Coordinates of C-alpha atoms in Angstrom, one line a residue:
Chain A
M1 CA -4.1 -8.7 21.2
K2 CA -4.0 -5.3 23.0
T3 CA -2.6 -6.7 26.2
V4 CA 0.5 -7.6 24.0
L5 CA 0.8 -4.3 22.4
L6 CA 0.8 -2.6 25.9
L7 CA 3.2 -5.0 27.7
T8 CA 5.4 -4.7 24.2
I9 CA 5.6 -0.6 24.5
V10 CA 5.9 -0.5 28.0
T11 CA 9.0 -3.0 28.0
L12 CA 10.2 -1.4 25.4
L13 CA 9.9 2.2 26.8
G14 CA 11.2 0.7 30.4
G15 CA 14.4 -0.7 28.4
C16 CA 14.8 2.3 26.5
S17 CA 16.3 4.5 29.6
S18 CA 19.4 1.7 29.7
M19 CA 20.3 1.9 25.8
G20 CA 21.7 4.1 23.4
V21 CA 25.2 5.9 22.7
E22 CA 27.2 9.1 23.3
P23 CA 27.4 11.7 21.1
W24 CA 31.2 10.5 19.8
E25 CA 29.6 6.6 18.9
R26 CA 27.6 7.2 16.4
D27 CA 29.6 7.6 13.5
L28 CA 27.6 4.0 12.3
L29 CA 24.2 5.0 12.9
A30 CA 24.9 8.6 11.0
K31 CA 25.6 6.5 7.7
D32 CA 22.6 6.4 4.8
S33 CA 23.4 2.8 4.7
M34 CA 21.8 2.7 8.4
Q35 CA 18.6 4.6 7.8
L36 CA 15.6 2.7 8.9
V37 CA 13.9 3.6 5.4
P38 CA 16.9 2.5 3.1
D39 CA 15.4 4.1 0.1
Y40 CA 13.0 6.7 -0.4
F41 CA 11.5 5.6 -3.6
D42 CA 12.2 2.0 -2.9
N43 CA 9.5 2.5 -0.2
F44 CA 7.5 5.0 -1.7
Y45 CA 6.8 2.4 -4.6
D46 CA 6.8 -1.0 -2.6
E47 CA 4.0 0.6 -0.5
H48 CA 2.0 1.8 -3.5
I49 CA 1.8 -1.7 -5.2
Y50 CA 1.0 -3.5 -2.0
F51 CA -1.8 -1.4 -1.2
S52 CA -3.2 -1.9 -5.0
K53 CA -2.6 -5.7 -4.1
E54 CA -3.6 -6.6 -0.3
A55 CA -6.1 -5.6 2.2
S56 CA -3.7 -4.0 4.4
S57 CA -1.9 -1.0 5.0
G58 CA -0.5 1.3 7.7
G59 CA 2.4 0.7 10.5
R60 CA 5.0 3.0 9.0
G61 CA 3.1 6.0 9.2
V62 CA 0.2 8.2 8.4
G63 CA -0.3 10.9 5.5
G64 CA 0.1 10.7 2.1
G65 CA -2.8 10.1 -0.1
G66 CA -5.0 7.9 -1.7
C67 CA -5.8 6.2 -5.1
G68 CA -8.3 4.3 -6.5
C69 CA -6.3 1.2 -7.1
N70 CA -7.4 -1.3 -9.5
Chain B
M1 CA 23.8 18.4 12.6
Q2 CA 24.1 15.2 11.2
L3 CA 22.6 13.5 13.8
K4 CA 19.5 15.3 14.1
K5 CA 19.1 14.6 10.7
I6 CA 19.1 11.2 11.3
K7 CA 16.8 11.7 14.0
G8 CA 14.7 13.4 11.9
R9 CA 14.6 10.8 9.4
V10 CA 14.2 7.7 11.5
S11 CA 11.6 9.1 14.1
L12 CA 9.2 9.3 11.5
A13 CA 9.5 6.4 8.7
T14 CA 5.8 7.4 7.2
C15 CA 3.9 6.3 5.0
S16 CA 1.4 3.9 3.6
L17 CA 0.5 5.0 0.1
L18 CA 1.4 7.5 1.5
Q19 CA 4.6 9.8 2.5
I20 CA 7.8 8.9 3.2
A21 CA 11.0 9.9 5.2
A22 CA 12.9 12.2 2.9
P23 CA 15.2 10.7 0.5
L24 CA 19.1 9.6 1.6
A25 CA 21.4 12.2 -0.3
Q26 CA 20.6 15.2 2.0
A27 CA 21.9 18.8 1.1
E28 CA 24.3 20.5 3.3
G29 CA 23.2 24.5 3.9
S30 CA 20.8 25.4 0.9
D31 CA 21.1 23.0 -1.5
W32 CA 18.3 20.9 -3.4
D33 CA 18.4 17.2 -3.0
I34 CA 16.8 16.1 -6.3
D35 CA 16.0 12.5 -6.5
T36 CA 14.1 11.0 -9.8
A37 CA 12.9 7.3 -10.4
F38 CA 11.0 5.4 -13.0
L39 CA 9.4 2.4 -12.0
Y40 CA 7.8 -0.4 -14.5
Y41 CA 5.5 -2.7 -13.0
G42 CA 4.4 -5.6 -15.2
E43 CA 1.9 -8.6 -14.1
S44 CA 1.7 -11.4 -16.1
D45 CA -1.3 -12.8 -18.8
G46 CA -2.2 -9.6 -19.8
R47 CA -3.0 -8.3 -16.8
V48 CA -2.2 -4.6 -14.9
Q49 CA 0.9 -3.2 -16.7
A50 CA 2.1 0.4 -14.8
A51 CA 4.7 3.1 -15.7
E52 CA 5.5 5.4 -13.0
P53 CA 8.1 8.1 -13.3
A54 CA 8.6 10.1 -10.0
I55 CA 10.8 12.8 -9.0
Y56 CA 11.3 14.0 -5.4
A57 CA 13.4 17.2 -4.5
G58 CA 14.3 18.6 -0.4
R59 CA 16.3 21.3 0.4
N60 CA 16.8 22.9 4.1
L61 CA 15.5 26.2 4.9
G62 CA 17.7 27.4 7.8
D63 CA 16.7 26.5 11.7
D64 CA 16.8 22.8 10.6
D65 CA 13.6 23.8 8.9
R66 CA 13.2 21.6 5.4
I67 CA 10.6 21.5 2.7
D68 CA 10.2 18.7 0.9
L69 CA 8.2 18.4 -2.4
R70 CA 7.4 15.1 -4.7
L71 CA 5.7 14.7 -8.0
V72 CA 4.2 10.8 -9.2
V73 CA 3.0 10.0 -12.6
D74 CA 1.1 6.6 -12.7
V75 CA 0.4 5.2 -16.2
L76 CA -1.9 2.4 -16.2
T77 CA -3.2 -0.5 -18.6
G78 CA -4.4 -3.8 -19.2
A79 CA -7.1 -6.2 -17.3
T80 CA -8.0 -6.4 -13.9
P81 CA -10.6 -9.3 -12.8
N82 CA -14.6 -8.2 -12.7
G83 CA -15.2 -10.4 -9.7
A84 CA -17.2 -13.4 -11.1
H85 CA -14.8 -16.5 -11.1
A86 CA -14.3 -18.7 -13.9
S87 CA -17.0 -21.1 -15.0
T88 CA -17.5 -24.6 -17.3
V89 CA -19.8 -22.1 -19.7
P90 CA -18.7 -18.8 -21.5
Q91 CA -19.6 -15.9 -19.7
T92 CA -21.2 -12.4 -21.2
F93 CA -20.4 -9.4 -19.7
T94 CA -21.4 -5.7 -19.9
T95 CA -18.8 -3.2 -19.8
P96 CA -18.8 -0.5 -17.2
S97 CA -20.0 2.0 -19.5
G98 CA -22.4 -0.2 -20.4
S99 CA -22.3 0.6 -23.8
G100 CA -20.1 -2.7 -24.6
S101 CA -19.5 -6.3 -23.9
Y102 CA -17.1 -8.8 -23.8
T103 CA -17.2 -12.6 -23.5
T104 CA -14.8 -15.1 -21.4
P105 CA -14.4 -18.2 -22.5
A106 CA -15.1 -21.4 -20.4
G107 CA -12.0 -22.3 -18.0
E108 CA -11.0 -18.4 -17.4
T109 CA -10.9 -16.1 -15.0
P110 CA -13.2 -12.7 -16.5
L111 CA -10.8 -9.8 -16.6
D112 CA -12.5 -6.3 -17.4
E113 CA -9.8 -5.2 -20.6
T114 CA -11.3 -1.6 -20.3
F115 CA -8.8 -0.8 -17.7
H116 CA -6.7 2.1 -18.1
D117 CA -5.9 4.9 -16.0
T118 CA -3.6 7.8 -15.5
R119 CA -3.0 9.1 -12.1
V120 CA -0.7 12.2 -11.1
A121 CA 0.0 12.8 -7.4
A122 CA 1.8 15.6 -5.9
G123 CA 2.4 16.4 -2.2
A124 CA 4.6 18.7 0.0
D125 CA 6.1 18.3 3.6
W126 CA 7.3 21.3 5.7
T127 CA 9.5 20.2 8.9
I128 CA 9.4 23.1 11.3
S129 CA 12.0 22.9 14.2
L130 CA 10.5 23.9 17.4
D131 CA 13.1 24.0 19.6
R132 CA 16.9 21.9 19.7
L133 CA 14.6 18.6 20.6
S134 CA 11.2 18.6 19.0
K135 CA 9.6 19.3 15.3
L136 CA 6.9 19.3 13.5
I137 CA 6.2 18.0 10.3
L138 CA 2.8 19.5 8.3
G139 CA 2.1 17.4 4.9
I140 CA -0.3 18.0 2.3
N141 CA -1.6 15.6 -0.6
V142 CA -3.3 15.6 -3.8
S143 CA -3.8 12.9 -6.3
S144 CA -6.1 13.0 -9.5
E145 CA -7.2 9.8 -11.6
Y146 CA -9.8 9.7 -14.0
D147 CA -12.4 8.3 -11.8
Y148 CA -10.9 9.3 -8.6
I149 CA -9.8 12.3 -6.6
S150 CA -7.9 12.4 -3.1
A151 CA -6.9 15.1 -1.0
G152 CA -5.5 15.2 2.3
I153 CA -3.6 16.9 5.3
S154 CA -1.2 15.7 7.9
S155 CA 0.7 16.4 11.0
T156 CA 3.3 14.8 13.0
Y157 CA 5.2 15.8 15.9
S158 CA 8.4 14.3 17.4
R159 CA 10.5 14.5 20.0
D160 CA 13.5 13.5 21.6
F161 CA 14.7 12.1 24.8
N162 CA 17.2 10.2 26.7
N163 CA 20.1 11.9 25.5
R164 CA 18.7 12.0 21.8
N165 CA 18.9 8.3 21.8
T166 CA 15.0 8.0 22.2
T167 CA 12.3 9.6 19.4
L168 CA 8.6 9.7 20.6
T169 CA 6.4 10.3 17.4
A170 CA 2.4 11.3 17.1
G171 CA 0.9 11.8 14.1
I172 CA -2.6 12.4 12.4
A173 CA -4.0 12.5 8.8
F174 CA -7.0 13.5 7.3
N175 CA -7.9 12.3 3.7
S176 CA -11.0 13.3 1.6
D177 CA -11.5 11.1 -1.5
T178 CA -14.3 10.9 -4.3
I179 CA -14.7 8.5 -6.9
N180 CA -16.8 8.9 -10.4
P181 CA -17.1 5.6 -11.3
V182 CA -17.4 5.0 -15.2
G183 CA -21.2 4.9 -16.1
G184 CA -22.2 6.3 -12.6
V185 CA -22.5 4.3 -9.1
P186 CA -23.9 1.0 -9.0
I187 CA -26.3 -0.2 -6.8
E188 CA -25.3 -2.7 -4.6
F189 CA -26.0 -6.2 -5.0
A190 CA -28.3 -5.1 -8.3
P191 CA -27.7 -6.9 -11.2
M192 CA -25.2 -6.2 -13.9
V193 CA -28.0 -5.7 -17.3
K194 CA -27.2 -6.6 -20.8
Q195 CA -25.2 -3.9 -23.2
D196 CA -27.4 -1.2 -23.9
L197 CA -30.0 -1.2 -21.2
T198 CA -30.9 1.4 -18.3
L199 CA -27.8 0.5 -15.7
N200 CA -28.6 -0.4 -12.0
R201 CA -27.2 3.2 -11.1
S202 CA -27.8 5.6 -7.9
G203 CA -25.9 8.9 -9.1
S204 CA -22.5 9.5 -10.4
S205 CA -19.7 9.9 -7.6
E206 CA -19.7 8.6 -3.8
T207 CA -17.2 10.2 -1.3
K208 CA -15.3 8.5 2.2
T209 CA -13.1 10.1 4.6
I210 CA -9.9 8.5 6.0
S211 CA -8.6 9.2 9.3
D212 CA -5.2 7.8 10.3
F213 CA -3.5 8.0 13.7
I214 CA 0.2 7.4 14.7
I215 CA 2.1 6.7 18.1
G216 CA 5.9 5.8 18.2
V217 CA 8.9 5.1 19.6
T218 CA 12.3 5.2 17.9
Q219 CA 15.2 3.8 20.0
I220 CA 19.1 4.0 19.5
V221 CA 20.1 0.2 21.0
N222 CA 23.7 0.8 20.9
R223 CA 26.7 2.1 18.4
K224 CA 24.9 -0.3 15.4
T225 CA 21.6 -1.2 16.0
I226 CA 18.7 1.1 15.9
I227 CA 14.9 -0.1 16.2
Q228 CA 11.3 1.5 16.0
L229 CA 7.9 0.4 16.8
N230 CA 4.7 2.0 15.9
Y231 CA 1.3 1.6 16.5
T232 CA -1.3 3.3 14.0
F233 CA -4.9 3.0 13.8
G234 CA -6.9 4.0 10.9
M235 CA -10.7 4.7 10.3
T236 CA -12.3 4.8 7.0
D237 CA -16.3 6.0 6.7
G238 CA -17.9 6.3 3.4
Y239 CA -18.0 4.0 -0.1
Q240 CA -15.1 1.3 0.0
N241 CA -16.6 -1.0 -2.8
D242 CA -14.8 -1.4 -5.7
P243 CA -17.5 0.3 -8.4
Y244 CA -16.1 -2.1 -11.2
K245 CA -16.6 -5.8 -9.2
I246 CA -19.2 -7.8 -9.1
V247 CA -20.3 -11.3 -7.7
T248 CA -21.8 -14.7 -9.4
V249 CA -25.2 -16.0 -8.8
V250 CA -25.2 -19.6 -9.1
D251 CA -27.4 -22.4 -9.6
S252 CA -27.4 -25.8 -7.4
E253 CA -25.2 -27.0 -10.2
G254 CA -22.8 -24.3 -9.7
L255 CA -23.2 -22.6 -13.0
P256 CA -24.3 -19.0 -13.6
V257 CA -28.3 -18.7 -13.3
T258 CA -30.5 -19.0 -16.2
G259 CA -34.2 -18.5 -16.9
S260 CA -34.7 -22.0 -16.6
E261 CA -34.3 -21.4 -12.8
S262 CA -34.7 -17.8 -11.7
S263 CA -37.1 -15.4 -13.5
F264 CA -35.4 -12.7 -12.2
F265 CA -32.2 -13.9 -14.3
D266 CA -34.1 -14.6 -17.5
T267 CA -31.7 -12.2 -19.2
P268 CA -33.9 -12.9 -22.7
V269 CA -36.7 -11.4 -20.8
T270 CA -35.6 -9.4 -17.7
G271 CA -31.6 -8.1 -19.5
N272 CA -30.1 -9.2 -16.0
L273 CA -26.9 -10.9 -15.9
P274 CA -26.5 -13.6 -13.5
Y275 CA -24.0 -11.0 -11.6
V276 CA -24.7 -8.3 -8.9
Y277 CA -22.4 -5.6 -8.0
E278 CA -20.3 -6.1 -4.9
S279 CA -21.3 -4.6 -1.3
R280 CA -18.7 -3.8 1.3
P281 CA -19.4 -2.1 4.5
D282 CA -19.2 1.2 4.7
T283 CA -17.0 1.7 8.0
R284 CA -13.7 0.2 8.4
Q285 CA -11.1 0.3 11.3
R286 CA -7.7 -0.8 10.7
N287 CA -4.8 -1.4 13.4
A288 CA -1.0 -2.2 12.5
L289 CA 1.5 -3.1 14.8
F290 CA 4.9 -2.2 13.1
F291 CA 8.5 -3.0 14.1
N292 CA 11.5 -1.9 12.0
S293 CA 15.1 -2.3 12.6
A294 CA 18.7 -1.5 10.7
H295 CA 21.5 -3.5 12.4
H296 CA 25.2 -2.7 11.1
L297 CA 27.7 -5.7 10.5
T298 CA 31.2 -5.1 9.8
E299 CA 30.9 -3.4 6.6
D300 CA 27.5 -4.9 6.0
V301 CA 24.2 -3.8 7.2
I302 CA 20.3 -5.6 7.9
H303 CA 17.2 -3.9 7.3
F304 CA 14.5 -6.3 8.9
S305 CA 11.0 -5.0 9.6
Y306 CA 7.9 -7.4 10.7
R307 CA 3.8 -5.7 10.6
Y308 CA 0.9 -7.6 11.9
F309 CA -2.1 -5.8 11.2
W310 CA -5.9 -6.5 12.1
D311 CA -9.2 -4.7 11.2
D312 CA -12.7 -5.1 11.7
W313 CA -13.4 -6.7 8.2
G314 CA -11.8 -10.2 9.7
I315 CA -8.5 -9.4 8.2
T316 CA -5.3 -10.2 9.8
S317 CA -2.0 -9.9 8.0
H318 CA 1.8 -10.8 8.7
T319 CA 4.4 -8.7 6.9
L320 CA 8.2 -9.9 7.2
D321 CA 11.1 -7.7 5.1
L322 CA 14.5 -8.5 5.0
R323 CA 17.0 -6.6 2.8
Y324 CA 20.8 -7.1 3.0
R325 CA 23.3 -4.6 1.9
Y326 CA 26.3 -6.1 1.0
Q327 CA 28.9 -3.7 0.5
L328 CA 31.1 -4.1 -2.3
A329 CA 34.5 -1.6 -2.7
S330 CA 32.5 1.4 -3.6
S331 CA 29.0 0.1 -5.0
Y332 CA 26.7 -2.0 -2.8
L333 CA 24.3 -5.1 -3.7
M334 CA 21.0 -6.0 -1.4
P335 CA 18.9 -8.9 -1.9
H336 CA 15.3 -8.6 -0.7
V337 CA 12.9 -11.1 0.9
R338 CA 9.0 -10.1 1.6
Y339 CA 6.2 -12.7 3.0
Y340 CA 3.1 -11.6 3.4
S341 CA 0.6 -13.3 4.6
Q342 CA -3.4 -12.7 5.3
D343 CA -6.8 -14.0 6.3
A344 CA -9.8 -13.3 4.2
A345 CA -12.3 -10.9 4.9
D346 CA -15.6 -11.9 6.5
F347 CA -17.9 -10.6 3.4
Y348 CA -15.3 -12.4 1.2
T349 CA -17.2 -14.9 -0.7
H350 CA -16.6 -17.3 -3.9
N351 CA -20.1 -16.5 -5.5
L352 CA -23.5 -16.2 -4.5
K353 CA -26.2 -19.3 -4.4
L354 CA -29.6 -19.0 -5.8
G355 CA -32.1 -19.8 -3.3
T356 CA -30.1 -19.3 -0.6
D357 CA -28.1 -15.7 -0.9
V358 CA -30.4 -14.4 -3.5
D359 CA -34.7 -14.9 -4.3
A360 CA -35.2 -16.3 -7.6
T361 CA -38.1 -14.0 -8.2
T362 CA -37.1 -10.7 -6.9
G363 CA -33.2 -11.3 -7.1
V364 CA -33.2 -9.7 -3.6
V365 CA -29.9 -10.7 -1.9
S366 CA -30.1 -11.6 1.8
K367 CA -26.8 -11.1 2.5
Q368 CA -25.4 -8.1 4.4
D369 CA -22.4 -7.4 2.7
A370 CA -20.2 -9.6 -0.2
S371 CA -17.3 -9.5 -2.5
N372 CA -15.0 -12.0 -4.5
D373 CA -11.8 -9.8 -4.8
Y374 CA -9.0 -11.2 -4.7
R375 CA -7.5 -9.0 -2.8
L376 CA -9.7 -9.6 0.2
A377 CA -9.3 -13.4 -0.1
K378 CA -7.0 -15.5 1.6
S379 CA -3.8 -15.4 0.0
V380 CA 0.1 -15.3 0.4
T381 CA 2.5 -12.9 -1.6
T382 CA 5.9 -13.5 -1.8
T383 CA 8.4 -11.1 -3.2
L384 CA 12.3 -11.7 -4.2
G385 CA 14.3 -8.8 -5.4
L386 CA 17.9 -7.6 -5.6
K387 CA 18.9 -4.2 -5.9
Y388 CA 22.5 -2.9 -7.4
G389 CA 23.5 1.0 -6.2
I390 CA 26.9 2.9 -7.2
P391 CA 28.0 6.3 -6.4
L392 CA 28.9 8.2 -9.3
S393 CA 30.6 11.1 -7.8
N394 CA 30.4 12.8 -4.6
N395 CA 27.0 14.2 -5.0
S396 CA 25.1 12.1 -7.4
E397 CA 24.0 7.8 -7.3
I398 CA 22.3 5.6 -9.2
S399 CA 20.6 2.5 -8.2
M400 CA 18.5 -0.1 -10.1
R401 CA 16.5 -2.9 -9.0
G402 CA 14.0 -5.8 -10.0
E403 CA 11.7 -7.8 -8.2
F404 CA 9.2 -11.1 -8.9
I405 CA 6.4 -10.7 -7.2
Q406 CA 4.0 -13.4 -6.5
Q407 CA 0.6 -13.8 -5.2
A408 CA -1.0 -17.0 -4.7
I409 CA -4.9 -17.0 -3.6
S410 CA -6.2 -19.8 -1.2
N411 CA -8.7 -21.6 -3.2
D412 CA -9.7 -24.1 -0.5
G413 CA -13.2 -25.5 -0.9
V414 CA -13.5 -24.0 -4.3
P415 CA -14.8 -26.3 -7.2
A416 CA -12.2 -27.3 -9.6
G417 CA -12.0 -24.7 -12.6
E418 CA -13.6 -21.9 -11.1
E419 CA -10.5 -20.9 -9.1
T420 CA -8.7 -17.9 -8.8
P421 CA -5.2 -17.7 -10.8
D422 CA -1.7 -16.8 -8.7
L423 CA -0.9 -13.5 -9.7
D424 CA 3.0 -13.2 -10.9
A425 CA 4.6 -9.7 -11.8
V426 CA 7.8 -8.1 -12.1
V427 CA 9.3 -4.7 -10.9
L428 CA 12.0 -2.9 -12.4
Q429 CA 13.4 0.2 -11.2
V430 CA 16.3 3.1 -12.2
N431 CA 16.9 5.8 -9.4
Y432 CA 19.1 8.7 -9.7
S433 CA 19.7 11.3 -7.2
L434 CA 21.7 14.2 -7.1
V435 CA 22.4 17.3 -4.6
W436 CA 22.3 20.4 -6.7

C-alpha cells in the first residue's frame, strides 16, 4: 500500500508540470459549481454523520473538533 | 482576485468532523458572507433523532487575509444500541447512572433509551496571506456536550506552483478531548451490576489526544478539470472506549450466562449481570488516501471522490462519492450517491464465551480488547440523495436536500435471532446563504 501511495504521488507530481491552463482559461474553474467542496454545509453535515456511524475519518483535511458521537 | 480565491478554496478542502473550506458565495470587499443551515437527521425504529442548526460567517480582511467563523448546535434524542446482542430470552440492563433499569424483549436488539444530548460547537479560521503564492490558515475549535468536551487547534500551509496550476498543502492539528460518562468511567471488562448497587467505575473522567497531519496536492488538469490527492495520518492516544457499550457473556447455548453456569454471574447473589463493559486499545493510528475531482461538462458538473482508509485496529474502508450537478435555467438539481464499505476491527466480537473468553468463577476476561459496537463491524453504507438549489437574488441562494442512508451490518457467523439489524436514516436539510 505504501509503495502504491508513493508511486501515485510521484506520478501525479511528475505529471503536474504538463498540466494546467493559462490565466485566461480559468473561466469555468472559477465558477462556484466547480469547487472541490461543492457545498460547505453539505460537507460539514456529511462528515459529522458518517464520523458518528462509521469507523473511518480523515482524508479531506485536518482540524475541526471532536465529539462523543453515540 | 477570483483566481486566488479559487486556489485558496481548492487547496485546503479540509475537515473530518472537522473544519471545512469556506462556503461558496464569498463576498467581495469587506462584506460578510452569511450561511445558515438546518439539518434534521432521523433513524428508523425510534433510534437517534438529531436537529442541527448551524451558522457560518466570513469576511475578507484586506490583503487577501480572511476570517471564517462557525457555530453549530446539535440536539440529539432517541435510543442507541448498548452493545449487547438480541437473544431468545428477555434481557434486563441497568441504566448508565445505575439508578434505573430497562428490559428488552426476546428477539430485539437492546437499545439504551436514556440517550439524549445537546452539543454546541464553535470554530474560527484565520487565513493569512504570506505572499503572492502562499498562505497560512490558523484554526481553533471547541465543542461541549453533556458528557464530552473537545478543544483543538490547527495550522495549514499552502503554496502555489507551476503558474498557479499546482497547490501543495501541509497541515497539522491537535485536539484534546475529555469525557465525563454518566455514572463515572466503567472499568474495562467489569460486569454491569443490578440497579442501585455500587457501580464498577474508576473515576469520573478520561482524556484522549488526537494529532492529525495532512499533505496534499491540488492540480488544475485543464480548463474543465481539477483534481486533488491528499494523504492524512492521525494518531489518537488515550481513552477510546464507548463507556456506554457492553458485551454479552454467553454460555454454551449462546444464552446470557446465569448462576447455574457461573457463580460470578449468579445475579441474585453477586449482583453481576451477564454483560461486561467493552475495552478498546488506547492507541490508534489512522491513514487515509483521498482523491477528489470536479469536471465541467457543457453545462453540468461532476464531483467524484474516493477515499481509502486503513488503521492499526485492522479496519480498512473504501468510500466512493458521486454528485452530478444538473444545471437548469437558473436553478440546479444535484443527485448524490455514496457507497462505503468497511472491514471489522480486529477486536470486534459478537459476544464473549464463558469458559473460553471469561472465567466462570472469577469473571476475568482473557482477551486484550473486545467490543460489539456495530460501528466497528464489517458493514456497507449506501446513500442516495437529491438536492435542489435556486438563487433568490444576486446575493442570496436557498437550497434543500433529502438523503436516504442505509447501513447494513454483516451478520456472518451470527446465530439466527441474534443479528444486528440494518440502520435506516433520513436526512433533510435546508441551506440559505447571503452576502450582507
